[in-house]
Every structure is written in C-alpha cells, then in structure tokens.
Coordinates of C-alpha atoms and ligand atoms in Angstrom, one line a residue:
M132 CA -3.1 -5.6 -29.7
C133 CA -0.9 -2.4 -28.7
S134 CA 2.4 -3.0 -28.5
H135 CA 5.3 -0.2 -28.3
K136 CA 8.6 -1.5 -28.7
N137 CA 10.6 1.4 -28.2
F138 CA 9.8 4.7 -26.8
S139 CA 13.4 6.0 -27.2
A140 CA 11.7 8.0 -30.9
L141 CA 10.0 10.1 -28.2
L142 CA 13.4 11.3 -26.4
N143 CA 13.9 14.1 -28.6
R144 CA 10.4 15.7 -28.6
P145 CA 9.8 18.5 -26.2
N146 CA 8.2 16.9 -22.8
S147 CA 8.5 13.6 -24.0
Y148 CA 8.7 10.4 -22.3
A149 CA 11.3 8.2 -22.5
Q150 CA 10.1 4.3 -21.6
S151 CA 13.1 1.8 -22.5
H152 CA 10.7 -1.1 -21.9
T153 CA 8.1 -2.4 -23.9
Y154 CA 4.6 -3.0 -22.7
G155 CA 3.5 -6.6 -22.3
L156 CA -0.2 -7.2 -23.0
K157 CA -1.1 -10.4 -21.7
S158 CA -4.3 -12.5 -21.2
Q159 CA -4.3 -12.8 -17.8
D160 CA -4.5 -9.3 -15.7
D161 CA -4.0 -8.4 -12.3
R162 CA -7.3 -6.6 -10.4
L163 CA -7.7 -3.3 -9.3
Q164 CA -6.1 -3.5 -6.0
E165 CA -2.8 -2.5 -5.4
E166 CA -0.3 -2.0 -2.4
C167 CA 1.9 1.0 -3.2
G168 CA 4.3 3.4 -1.8
V169 CA 4.6 7.0 -3.7
F170 CA 7.3 9.6 -3.4
G171 CA 8.0 12.9 -5.2
I172 CA 10.5 15.9 -5.1
F173 CA 11.0 19.3 -6.5
G174 CA 13.7 21.3 -6.8
H175 CA 16.7 19.1 -6.1
Q176 CA 19.7 18.6 -8.6
D177 CA 19.5 14.9 -7.6
A178 CA 16.0 14.4 -8.0
S179 CA 16.3 10.9 -9.4
A180 CA 18.9 9.6 -7.3
I181 CA 16.9 10.7 -4.3
T182 CA 13.6 9.3 -5.4
A183 CA 15.5 6.2 -5.9
L184 CA 16.5 6.0 -2.3
G185 CA 13.0 6.9 -1.2
L186 CA 11.9 4.2 -2.9
H187 CA 14.2 1.8 -1.5
A188 CA 13.0 3.1 1.8
L189 CA 9.2 2.3 0.8
Q190 CA 10.0 -1.0 -0.8
H191 CA 8.0 -2.8 2.1
R192 CA 4.7 -1.3 0.3
G193 CA 5.5 -2.9 -2.8
Q194 CA 8.0 -5.5 -4.3
E195 CA 6.8 -6.2 -7.5
A196 CA 7.5 -3.1 -9.6
A197 CA 9.3 0.3 -9.6
G198 CA 9.2 3.4 -11.5
I199 CA 10.8 6.9 -11.7
V200 CA 9.8 9.9 -14.0
S201 CA 11.8 12.9 -14.3
F202 CA 11.9 16.1 -15.6
D203 CA 14.6 18.4 -17.1
G204 CA 12.9 21.4 -18.2
V205 CA 12.4 20.7 -21.7
H206 CA 12.2 16.6 -21.3
F207 CA 10.3 14.1 -19.1
Q208 CA 12.4 10.9 -18.6
G209 CA 10.9 7.8 -17.1
E210 CA 11.8 4.1 -16.3
R211 CA 9.7 1.2 -15.2
R212 CA 10.7 -2.0 -13.8
M213 CA 9.6 -5.2 -12.4
G214 CA 11.3 -5.9 -9.5
L215 CA 13.0 -4.3 -6.6
V216 CA 14.4 -1.0 -6.7
G217 CA 17.8 -2.1 -5.4
D218 CA 18.3 -4.2 -8.5
N219 CA 16.6 -1.9 -11.3
F220 CA 17.7 1.6 -10.1
N221 CA 21.0 1.0 -8.8
N222 CA 22.9 2.2 -12.0
Q223 CA 24.2 5.2 -12.4
N224 CA 23.8 5.4 -16.1
I225 CA 19.9 4.9 -15.4
I226 CA 20.3 7.8 -12.6
N227 CA 21.8 10.2 -15.0
R228 CA 19.4 9.3 -17.9
L229 CA 16.4 10.3 -15.2
S230 CA 17.6 13.8 -15.2
G231 CA 16.2 16.8 -14.0
N232 CA 15.6 18.9 -10.7
S233 CA 11.9 17.0 -10.0
A234 CA 10.9 13.5 -10.2
V235 CA 8.2 11.4 -8.7
G236 CA 8.5 7.5 -8.1
H237 CA 6.2 4.4 -7.3
V238 CA 7.0 1.1 -5.9
R239 CA 3.8 -1.2 -6.6
Y240 CA 2.9 -4.7 -5.1
S241 CA 0.0 -6.2 -7.2
T242 CA -2.6 -8.6 -5.6
T243 CA -3.1 -11.5 -7.9
G244 CA -2.3 -12.4 -11.4
D245 CA 0.5 -11.2 -13.7
T246 CA 1.9 -7.6 -13.2
V247 CA 2.1 -6.2 -16.4
L248 CA 4.7 -3.5 -17.5
R249 CA 2.0 -1.2 -18.6
N250 CA 0.2 -0.8 -15.1
V251 CA 3.3 -0.1 -13.6
Q252 CA 3.7 3.5 -12.3
P253 CA 4.5 6.4 -12.4
L254 CA 1.5 6.6 -15.5
F255 CA 2.7 9.3 -18.0
A256 CA 0.7 10.8 -20.5
E257 CA 1.0 13.9 -23.1
H258 CA -1.9 16.1 -22.8
S259 CA -2.9 19.6 -24.6
R260 CA -0.8 21.5 -22.0
G261 CA 2.0 19.3 -21.8
G262 CA 3.5 15.9 -19.9
F263 CA 1.3 14.5 -16.8
A264 CA 2.8 11.8 -14.5
V265 CA 1.1 10.3 -11.5
C266 CA 1.5 7.9 -8.7
H267 CA -1.0 6.5 -6.7
N268 CA -1.2 4.2 -3.6
G269 CA -4.8 3.1 -2.7
N270 CA -7.7 2.0 -5.1
L271 CA -10.6 4.1 -6.6
T272 CA -13.8 2.4 -5.7
N273 CA -15.6 3.7 -9.2
A274 CA -12.5 3.4 -11.6
H275 CA -14.3 0.8 -13.4
T276 CA -17.8 2.8 -13.9
L277 CA -15.8 6.1 -14.7
R278 CA -13.7 3.7 -17.2
S279 CA -16.8 2.7 -18.9
E280 CA -18.2 6.2 -19.4
L281 CA -15.0 7.0 -20.8
V282 CA -14.5 4.0 -23.1
A283 CA -18.2 4.6 -24.3
D284 CA -17.4 8.2 -24.9
G285 CA -14.3 7.3 -27.2
A286 CA -11.1 7.0 -24.6
I287 CA -8.4 4.7 -25.3
F288 CA -6.9 3.1 -22.1
Q289 CA -3.4 1.9 -22.2
S290 CA -3.2 0.1 -19.2
T291 CA -5.8 -1.9 -16.7
S292 CA -4.6 0.3 -13.7
D293 CA -7.6 2.3 -11.8
T294 CA -5.3 5.2 -11.8
E295 CA -5.1 6.0 -15.4
V296 CA -9.0 7.0 -15.3
L297 CA -7.4 10.2 -13.6
L298 CA -5.4 10.9 -16.4
H299 CA -8.5 10.9 -19.1
L300 CA -10.5 13.0 -16.5
F301 CA -7.6 15.8 -16.1
A302 CA -6.9 15.6 -20.1
R303 CA -10.6 16.0 -21.0
S304 CA -11.0 18.9 -18.7
K305 CA -12.3 22.3 -20.3
K306 CA -11.1 24.3 -17.5
R307 CA -8.5 27.0 -18.2
E308 CA -6.3 26.8 -14.8
F309 CA -4.6 23.9 -14.1
I310 CA -5.6 23.8 -10.5
E311 CA -9.4 23.8 -12.0
R312 CA -8.8 21.3 -14.3
F313 CA -7.0 19.1 -11.9
T314 CA -9.7 19.6 -9.1
E315 CA -12.4 18.9 -11.3
A316 CA -10.8 15.1 -12.2
V317 CA -10.2 14.6 -8.8
L318 CA -13.8 15.6 -7.4
Q319 CA -14.8 12.5 -9.6
I320 CA -12.7 9.8 -8.2
E321 CA -14.0 7.8 -5.0
G322 CA -12.2 5.7 -2.9
A323 CA -8.8 5.7 -1.4
F324 CA -6.0 7.8 -2.9
A325 CA -2.5 9.3 -1.9
L326 CA -1.5 10.9 -5.3
T327 CA 2.1 12.2 -6.3
C328 CA 2.1 13.9 -9.9
L329 CA 4.6 15.6 -11.9
T330 CA 3.9 18.4 -14.9
N331 CA 6.6 20.5 -16.2
K332 CA 6.2 23.2 -13.5
K333 CA 4.7 21.5 -10.5
L334 CA 4.9 18.7 -7.9
I335 CA 1.4 17.9 -6.4
G336 CA 0.1 16.0 -3.5
V337 CA -3.2 14.8 -3.0
R338 CA -5.1 12.9 -0.1
D339 CA -8.7 11.7 -0.4
P340 CA -11.3 13.2 1.3
L341 CA -10.9 10.9 4.6
G342 CA -7.2 10.3 4.4
I343 CA -7.3 6.9 4.1
R344 CA -3.8 6.2 2.6
P345 CA -1.1 8.3 4.1
L346 CA 1.1 11.4 2.6
L347 CA 3.8 13.6 4.2
L348 CA 5.3 16.6 3.0
G349 CA 9.2 17.2 4.1
K350 CA 12.1 19.3 2.7
L351 CA 15.5 18.4 1.9
G352 CA 17.5 21.6 1.5
D353 CA 15.6 24.2 -0.5
A354 CA 13.6 21.0 -1.9
Y355 CA 10.2 19.8 -1.1
V356 CA 9.5 16.0 -0.9
L357 CA 6.5 14.0 -0.6
A358 CA 6.4 10.6 0.6
S359 CA 4.0 7.9 1.9
E360 CA 6.2 7.3 5.1
T361 CA 8.7 9.2 7.2
C362 CA 11.1 6.2 6.8
A363 CA 11.3 7.7 3.4
F364 CA 12.5 10.9 4.5
D365 CA 15.0 9.4 6.9
I366 CA 16.6 7.8 4.3
V367 CA 17.5 11.0 2.7
G368 CA 18.0 13.3 5.6
A369 CA 15.1 15.1 4.5
T370 CA 12.8 17.0 7.2
Y371 CA 9.2 16.0 8.2
I372 CA 7.0 19.0 7.9
R373 CA 3.5 18.2 8.2
E374 CA 0.9 15.5 6.7
I375 CA -1.0 16.2 3.8
E376 CA -4.4 16.7 5.3
N377 CA -7.6 14.6 4.6
G378 CA -8.7 16.2 1.3
E379 CA -6.2 18.3 0.4
I380 CA -4.1 19.2 -3.0
I381 CA -1.0 20.9 -2.5
V382 CA 0.8 22.2 -5.4
I383 CA 4.8 23.0 -5.4
T384 CA 6.2 25.3 -7.7
D385 CA 9.0 27.6 -8.1
E386 CA 7.2 29.8 -6.3
G387 CA 6.6 27.7 -3.0
V388 CA 3.6 25.2 -1.6
E389 CA 0.0 26.4 -2.2
S390 CA -3.0 24.2 -0.6
Y391 CA -6.7 23.8 -1.8
H392 CA -9.4 21.9 -0.4
P393 CA -11.8 21.2 -2.7
F394 CA -13.2 18.2 -1.3
K395 CA -16.6 18.6 1.1
K396 CA -15.1 18.6 4.4
S397 CA -15.2 15.3 6.3
E398 CA -13.6 14.2 9.6
P399 CA -10.1 12.3 8.9
R400 CA -10.4 8.6 8.8
P401 CA -6.9 7.2 8.0
C402 CA -6.4 3.3 7.3
I403 CA -5.9 1.5 10.7
F404 CA -4.1 -1.6 8.8
E405 CA -1.1 1.1 8.3
Y406 CA -0.5 0.8 11.9
I407 CA -1.2 -2.9 12.3
Y408 CA 0.9 -4.3 9.5
F409 CA 1.2 -2.4 6.5
A410 CA 3.8 0.6 7.2
R411 CA 7.3 0.8 8.5
P412 CA 7.9 0.2 12.6
D413 CA 10.1 3.2 12.5
S414 CA 7.8 5.6 10.4
I415 CA 5.8 8.0 12.3
V416 CA 2.0 7.8 10.8
G417 CA -0.8 10.5 11.8
G418 CA 1.8 11.6 14.8
K419 CA 2.1 8.3 16.0
S420 CA 5.0 5.9 16.4
V421 CA 4.3 3.0 14.4
Y422 CA 6.4 0.7 16.3
E423 CA 5.2 2.0 19.6
V424 CA 1.4 1.6 18.8
R425 CA 2.2 -2.0 17.9
K426 CA 3.7 -2.8 21.0
R427 CA 1.1 -1.1 22.7
M428 CA -1.2 -3.4 20.8
G429 CA 0.3 -6.3 22.4
E430 CA 0.1 -5.1 26.0
Q431 CA -3.5 -4.4 25.3
L432 CA -3.6 -8.0 24.1
A433 CA -1.8 -9.4 27.3
I434 CA -4.2 -7.8 29.2
E435 CA -7.6 -8.8 27.6
S436 CA -6.2 -12.4 26.7
P437 CA -3.8 -13.4 29.1
A438 CA -2.1 -17.3 28.7
D439 CA -0.2 -19.3 31.0
A440 CA 3.1 -20.1 29.0
D441 CA 6.9 -20.4 29.5
V442 CA 8.0 -17.8 26.2
I443 CA 6.1 -15.3 24.0
I444 CA 7.5 -15.8 20.2
P445 CA 7.0 -13.8 17.8
I446 CA 6.1 -14.3 14.0
P447 CA 8.7 -12.6 12.4
D448 CA 9.0 -9.8 11.3
S449 CA 5.4 -8.7 11.6
G450 CA 4.9 -9.7 14.8
V451 CA 7.5 -8.5 16.6
P452 CA 6.8 -5.3 18.3
A453 CA 3.4 -6.6 19.5
A454 CA 5.3 -9.8 20.9
I455 CA 7.6 -7.4 22.8
G456 CA 4.5 -5.3 24.4
Y457 CA 2.9 -8.7 25.0
A458 CA 6.2 -9.9 26.9
Q459 CA 6.6 -6.8 28.9
K460 CA 3.1 -6.7 30.1
S461 CA 2.7 -10.1 30.9
G462 CA 6.7 -10.6 32.6
I463 CA 6.9 -13.8 30.5
P464 CA 10.1 -14.3 28.7
F465 CA 10.1 -13.1 25.0
E466 CA 12.5 -15.4 22.8
L467 CA 13.0 -15.6 19.1
G468 CA 11.8 -18.9 18.9
I469 CA 10.9 -18.7 14.9
I470 CA 13.7 -17.5 12.7
R471 CA 13.1 -16.0 9.2
N472 CA 14.8 -16.2 6.2
H473 CA 15.1 -12.6 4.7
Y474 CA 15.9 -13.5 1.3
V475 CA 12.2 -14.8 0.9
G476 CA 9.9 -11.9 -0.2
R477 CA 6.6 -11.2 1.8
T478 CA 4.3 -14.6 2.0
F479 CA 1.7 -13.0 -0.2
I480 CA 3.9 -12.0 -3.1
E481 CA 3.3 -15.7 -4.6
P482 CA -0.1 -15.5 -6.2
E483 CA -1.6 -18.9 -5.9
Q484 CA -1.9 -20.3 -2.8
R485 CA -0.2 -23.7 -3.5
I486 CA 3.1 -21.6 -3.7
R487 CA 2.1 -19.5 -0.9
Q488 CA 2.1 -22.5 1.5
L489 CA 5.5 -23.2 0.0
G490 CA 6.5 -19.8 0.8
V491 CA 5.8 -20.2 4.4
K492 CA 7.8 -22.9 4.9
L493 CA 10.5 -21.2 2.8
K494 CA 10.4 -18.4 5.1
H495 CA 10.1 -19.5 8.4
S496 CA 12.0 -22.3 10.6
A497 CA 12.2 -23.4 14.2
N498 CA 14.6 -22.3 16.9
R499 CA 14.3 -25.5 18.2
S500 CA 16.3 -24.7 21.5
M501 CA 13.8 -22.1 22.7
V502 CA 10.4 -24.3 21.7
E503 CA 11.3 -27.8 23.1
G504 CA 9.2 -29.0 26.0
K505 CA 7.9 -25.3 26.4
S506 CA 4.2 -23.9 26.6
V507 CA 4.4 -21.0 23.8
V508 CA 2.6 -18.0 23.0
L509 CA 2.8 -17.1 19.5
I510 CA 2.1 -13.9 18.3
D511 CA 1.3 -12.3 15.2
D512 CA -0.2 -8.9 13.6
S513 CA -3.0 -10.6 11.7
I514 CA -4.8 -13.7 10.2
V515 CA -5.8 -13.4 6.6
R516 CA -6.4 -16.5 4.9
G517 CA -4.7 -18.6 8.1
T518 CA -1.9 -19.9 6.2
T519 CA 1.1 -18.7 8.3
S520 CA -0.7 -19.6 11.6
V521 CA -1.6 -23.6 10.5
K522 CA 2.1 -23.9 9.4
L523 CA 3.4 -22.1 12.3
V524 CA 1.1 -24.0 14.9
S525 CA 2.3 -27.3 13.7
M526 CA 5.9 -25.8 13.2
M527 CA 6.1 -25.3 16.9
F528 CA 4.7 -28.9 17.8
E529 CA 7.2 -30.4 15.6
A530 CA 9.9 -28.4 17.6
G531 CA 8.6 -30.1 20.8
A532 CA 6.4 -27.4 22.3
R533 CA 4.2 -29.0 25.0
Q534 CA 1.4 -26.4 24.0
V535 CA 0.5 -23.8 21.3
H536 CA -1.2 -20.6 22.6
M537 CA -2.0 -18.0 19.3
R538 CA -2.3 -14.1 19.9
I539 CA -3.3 -12.0 17.3
S540 CA -2.8 -8.2 17.8
S541 CA -5.4 -7.1 15.2
P542 CA -9.3 -8.1 15.6
P543 CA -10.7 -11.1 13.2
I544 CA -10.2 -9.6 9.7
T545 CA -14.0 -10.8 8.5
N546 CA -14.4 -7.8 5.5
P547 CA -12.1 -7.7 2.3
D548 CA -10.7 -4.3 1.6
Y549 CA -11.2 -2.2 -1.2
Y550 CA -8.8 0.5 -0.6
G551 CA -5.6 -0.6 -1.7
I552 CA -4.5 -3.4 0.5
D553 CA -4.4 -6.8 -0.5
T554 CA -7.0 -8.9 0.9
P555 CA -8.8 -12.0 -0.9
D556 CA -12.3 -12.1 -1.0
K557 CA -14.5 -13.1 1.8
E558 CA -14.6 -16.9 1.2
N559 CA -10.9 -17.0 1.6
L560 CA -10.8 -14.9 4.7
L561 CA -10.3 -17.7 7.6
A562 CA -12.5 -14.9 10.2
A563 CA -15.1 -14.6 7.8
N564 CA -15.9 -18.4 7.4
Y565 CA -15.3 -19.8 11.1
D566 CA -15.9 -18.2 14.7
I567 CA -12.9 -18.2 17.3
E568 CA -13.1 -21.9 18.3
G569 CA -13.7 -23.0 14.7
M570 CA -9.9 -20.9 13.9
R571 CA -8.4 -22.4 17.1
K572 CA -9.3 -26.3 15.8
Y573 CA -8.4 -25.3 12.0
M574 CA -4.7 -24.4 13.3
N575 CA -4.8 -26.9 15.9
A576 CA -3.8 -24.5 18.7
D577 CA -4.6 -25.0 22.7
S578 CA -5.9 -21.4 22.6
L579 CA -6.4 -18.7 20.2
A580 CA -7.2 -14.7 21.0
F581 CA -7.7 -11.8 18.9
I582 CA -7.6 -8.1 20.4
S583 CA -10.9 -6.7 20.7
V584 CA -11.8 -3.7 18.4
N585 CA -12.2 -1.4 21.3
G586 CA -8.9 -2.6 22.8
I587 CA -7.1 -1.8 19.3
Y588 CA -8.9 1.7 19.8
R589 CA -6.8 2.3 23.1
A590 CA -3.8 0.9 22.2
M591 CA -3.9 3.7 19.4
G592 CA -4.5 6.2 22.3
H593 CA -8.2 6.5 22.4
E594 CA -10.9 5.8 24.7
G595 CA -12.3 3.0 22.4
R596 CA -14.1 3.3 19.0
N597 CA -16.3 6.1 18.6
N598 CA -19.0 4.4 16.8
N599 CA -20.8 7.7 15.8
S600 CA -17.8 8.9 13.9
P601 CA -15.3 6.2 13.9
Q602 CA -11.3 7.7 14.0
Y603 CA -10.2 5.3 11.7
T604 CA -11.1 3.4 8.1
D605 CA -11.4 -0.4 10.1
H606 CA -14.2 -2.1 7.7
C607 CA -11.8 -5.3 7.6
F608 CA -13.2 -5.6 11.2
T609 CA -16.3 -3.8 11.3
G610 CA -17.6 -4.2 7.9
D611 CA -17.9 -0.3 7.9
Y612 CA -16.9 0.9 4.9
P613 CA -16.4 4.9 4.9
T614 CA -17.1 5.6 1.0
L615 CA -19.1 4.7 -2.0
L616 CA -18.4 1.6 -3.6
T617 CA -19.8 2.5 -6.4
D618 CA -18.2 -0.5 -8.8
K619 CA -18.9 -3.1 -6.4
H620 CA -22.6 -2.2 -6.5
S621 CA -22.6 -1.6 -10.1
E622 CA -24.2 -4.8 -12.1
E623 CA -21.2 -4.9 -14.8
E624 CA -18.6 -7.2 -15.0
P625 CA -14.8 -6.1 -13.4
H626 CA -12.8 -3.7 -15.5
L627 CA -11.2 -6.7 -17.3
S628 CA -14.1 -7.0 -19.7
L629 CA -13.5 -3.8 -21.2
L630 CA -9.9 -5.6 -22.6
A631 CA -11.4 -8.7 -23.5
E632 CA -12.1 -7.4 -27.6
V633 CA -8.8 -6.0 -27.2
L634 CA -6.8 -9.0 -26.4
Ligands
AMP720 P1 -2.4 -15.7 6.5 O1 -1.3 -16.4 6.5 O2 -3.0 -15.7 5.1 O3 -3.2 -15.9 7.6 O4 -1.8 -14.2 6.5 C1 -0.9 -13.7 7.5 C2 0.6 -12.8 7.5 O5 0.5 -12.1 6.4 C3 0.4 -12.3 9.1 O6 1.6 -12.6 9.4 C4 0.4 -11.1 8.3 O7 1.6 -10.3 9.2 C5 0.7 -10.8 7.0 N1 -0.1 -10.2 6.3 C6 -1.2 -9.5 6.8 N2 -1.8 -8.7 5.8 C7 -1.1 -8.4 4.6 C8 -0.9 -7.9 3.4 N3 -1.7 -7.3 3.0 N4 0.2 -8.2 3.2 C9 0.8 -9.0 3.0 N5 1.2 -9.8 3.8 C10 -0.2 -9.5 5.1

C-alpha cells in the first residue's frame, strides 16, 4: 500500500509540490464520473486568493473536495482538501502558503462511494521538464483503456481518477516542444474535458473537440483568468473575454495568449444539461443567460402542457426559473409553496439511496398556507431517480393540496451520462423504466408532463433539434452519445480492478 505521510520534505526542492495531507487509500473507491468546476489565473500577485474566490463561486459544481496549486517562480505549492471551499480556504495562512502569481484550482463532486484525497485535484506530477498540475471537468470515456495500456507498460498510478492518464501521456511524450508534447497527450483522450493546467511558465486551457463542458477566458487587470462559468469572473471582478472554442488549446505565458486547434474540426455540441440544471443561473453559457433560458423552458412547458391550477410552485432552488416562466406564460400565480433548508447540501451528495431519501425530507418543507385547499402545479427542472418528485407530491397532499400536477422543464432522462454529470445507471433512471403514465402513478400525481425535446431546443433559441447535426450533447434524452465510449464497450472490468492487487 502506498501511503505518503508528509510531503513537506519536498518543499525545499525546486518546483516541488507541498501537499499537507496524507493520501488515504480505501478499499471502496469512487467511480470515474465527477461533476467539477475548474479555475486558473496567470500573472496576478494574489493568484491563490483569487482562485479560492473563483472556486467559491463554482461551489455548486462540486461540494465534496477542493484544491489549489500555485507557482511562485521557484516552487509549486499545493493544498487539497475534502469539503467546501469556504471551510478550507478561508485561512490567510493557507492562502499565504499558496504563494505566487499563477494558480489553478478545482472543486469536485464524486458520484458514488468515497471520495479519497488522492483523487482530489489539482493532480500534480514532476516530469522530466518540471512540475505539471491539471484540473479536469468532465469525464474521459477511454481512460480505463488508456490506463490499462499504461499500466501494462510499467506506469504506476497514484489515483483512480481518469484525469491521471493525461499526466502519464504527457510525461511519456518524446516530442521536444511543450505544445507538441501536450497536444500528443490530449489527442489520445476521448470524452468530455475542460482542463486548466499549470507549469512553471504557462497556464493552459483546453476544451474537448465538441466543447461538451464549458471553459471561458477572462481578464483581471493584466492577469488572464480561466473558469468553468462566468459567475467565477463576476465574484472577482474579472472581465469576460470569450469562450475557449471546442477543440481549442490556449497557452497563456508572459508573452500573451496563443491558440491551437489540433483536433479534427467539428461543430460544437455543448452539454444541454449545463442549461437545465448544472450551471448557476446568473452565468452566461454559450452567450446565453442560463436564467433566461430556464425561464423560457418554463414558458414552453406552459404552452405544451397547461394545467388547470390555482398556484405554480417551484421545487427550490432548481425549479425556480422554470416555474417563473410557467407562471408568467399561464397567468397562474407563482408562490413559494415549498421552502428549502439551505443548510443541507444537494440531495445527491449522500451516496446511498436510504440517506438520499432522508436528505429530501431534511431539505424541503411545505409552506402550508400556500398549498392548503389548492390545485397546485409543481415544477422541477428534471427527474432522475424520482426521489424528489415522490416525496414532494406526497408532501403537497399532506399539506392539504386538492390536486398536484407535476411539470418538468427537461425531457425524460432515459440514458446515463458518461461525460461528467452524476446520473445513475439505466435501471435507476425513473424514465428508463416507466412510461409517463407509469411515472405519474409512481409519484401519485394527478398529472405529469415533461417538455418535449424540440420544445427545449426552442427554449434555447432554435427552431428545434437538428437531427442531422444536433446543436447540443443531449444523449440523456435521446441516447445519441456524440463521442466514442471506448471503455463502456471494452470487455474489461472497470478501472478499479487495476487497483485490486494493490489494496
Ligand atoms: P431525483 O430526485 O433523483 O429525481 O433527482 C431530481 C432532482 O435532482 C431535481 O430536483 C434536480 O434539480 C436534481 N438534479 C438533477 N440532476 C442532478 C445532478 N446531476 N446532480 C445533482 N442533482 C441533480
């Protein structure tokens, strides 16, 4: 078993990485999929403090762990912690220790099982030309296959994160120039990746060929900033410049910004779920206000599936913008008939179904005076396992509702995600197992309706889905996976088997 008690001995080495935590190996490990947020800054004297603030704004993208790596001209410093950014990076001593003018940071949210510290990013490695830190939002769909090949060739992995293959591929490249080495590595990975990487001279941003996960470029004074969402620019007062394009690598140095397009050119297909649930409503994604898009989804839902009701009630917080849109379009009053306790994390944080159900009860309560004796329309952005809907329909009846009509501002989720969003396997996706009437009965609602696939594209400002060249990655509803799923189709066991002998 590999157990590094203390990394402080490395502190005095050039380009070394200070890791103040012990790696914890456990037999139960996490799956590959993660939801994450990434950040990077180059050329600012308060690089790590700004990174901590940026990560705080991206906290909704991952609440289980956070980390920052900075470079001070001689040394890399790193801090990776379990828990919230505000609880871990609120200490001036930590920020002071993360010295330097450049930094990258990551917030992480694993899907199931334990999150172990060795999987918390930024991942860092010393290779033949110095240190290299990487932060990844997304999921590599050929990580297991690549990892098996690398392990067979003698590579020793320190984590079970899919991202680590990139470090190995980069370190093993025989090319001379940095960009050639880096490009050779990223050309081998498949799936969804928005990356921020730091070397002793460069901040690098990369978006996969379809641009599935978001990544943006901004400026703060003379410094350049990279982040998953514009809300991370807003918190530090950075100016949004542009999105990193699909398939683009940008390299930021003292000389400025260089852009490379090494991938085969393809039309962008950003993930539609960023608009539905994942991104913060005040963010601008793909030039569109997430809040406005969500409201339009509610309007479209009201057009497609009206309901005879007294009141529109959002499931907070995720259903609020769509419920406002639905209420405005239908002319039915909007009321906060469910109050959310903000001191409980997102329902999905709890890995076990039993705890997850308890989490729903802890999280929401009925605002009886807005519900009693009324026919209510409950609005949420999505149904995954159905846990939330079942609980809240019953909560509405317990609070005296006469009728409960459920309306969902995304189409039924019938297929799991492999690109970095937490979704269960098909057998646990409600819509993969029941038709709409079956789901309605399951949640005991008077009626149930989802927005149509073309309807959601309309809400996004299109005439409908272009089936020949779809504008978004929308496999959750359509089953149309836009990349190779090499690992899924490989016959080998998941990557954990590689660890079996070590544990
Ligand atoms: P469920 O209760 O399993 O049907 O999940 C649906 C609820 O979870 C909705 O209120 C969504 O806003 C929320 N949700 C949807 N997708 C995700 C996700 N990937 N991670 C966390 N929560 C989600």
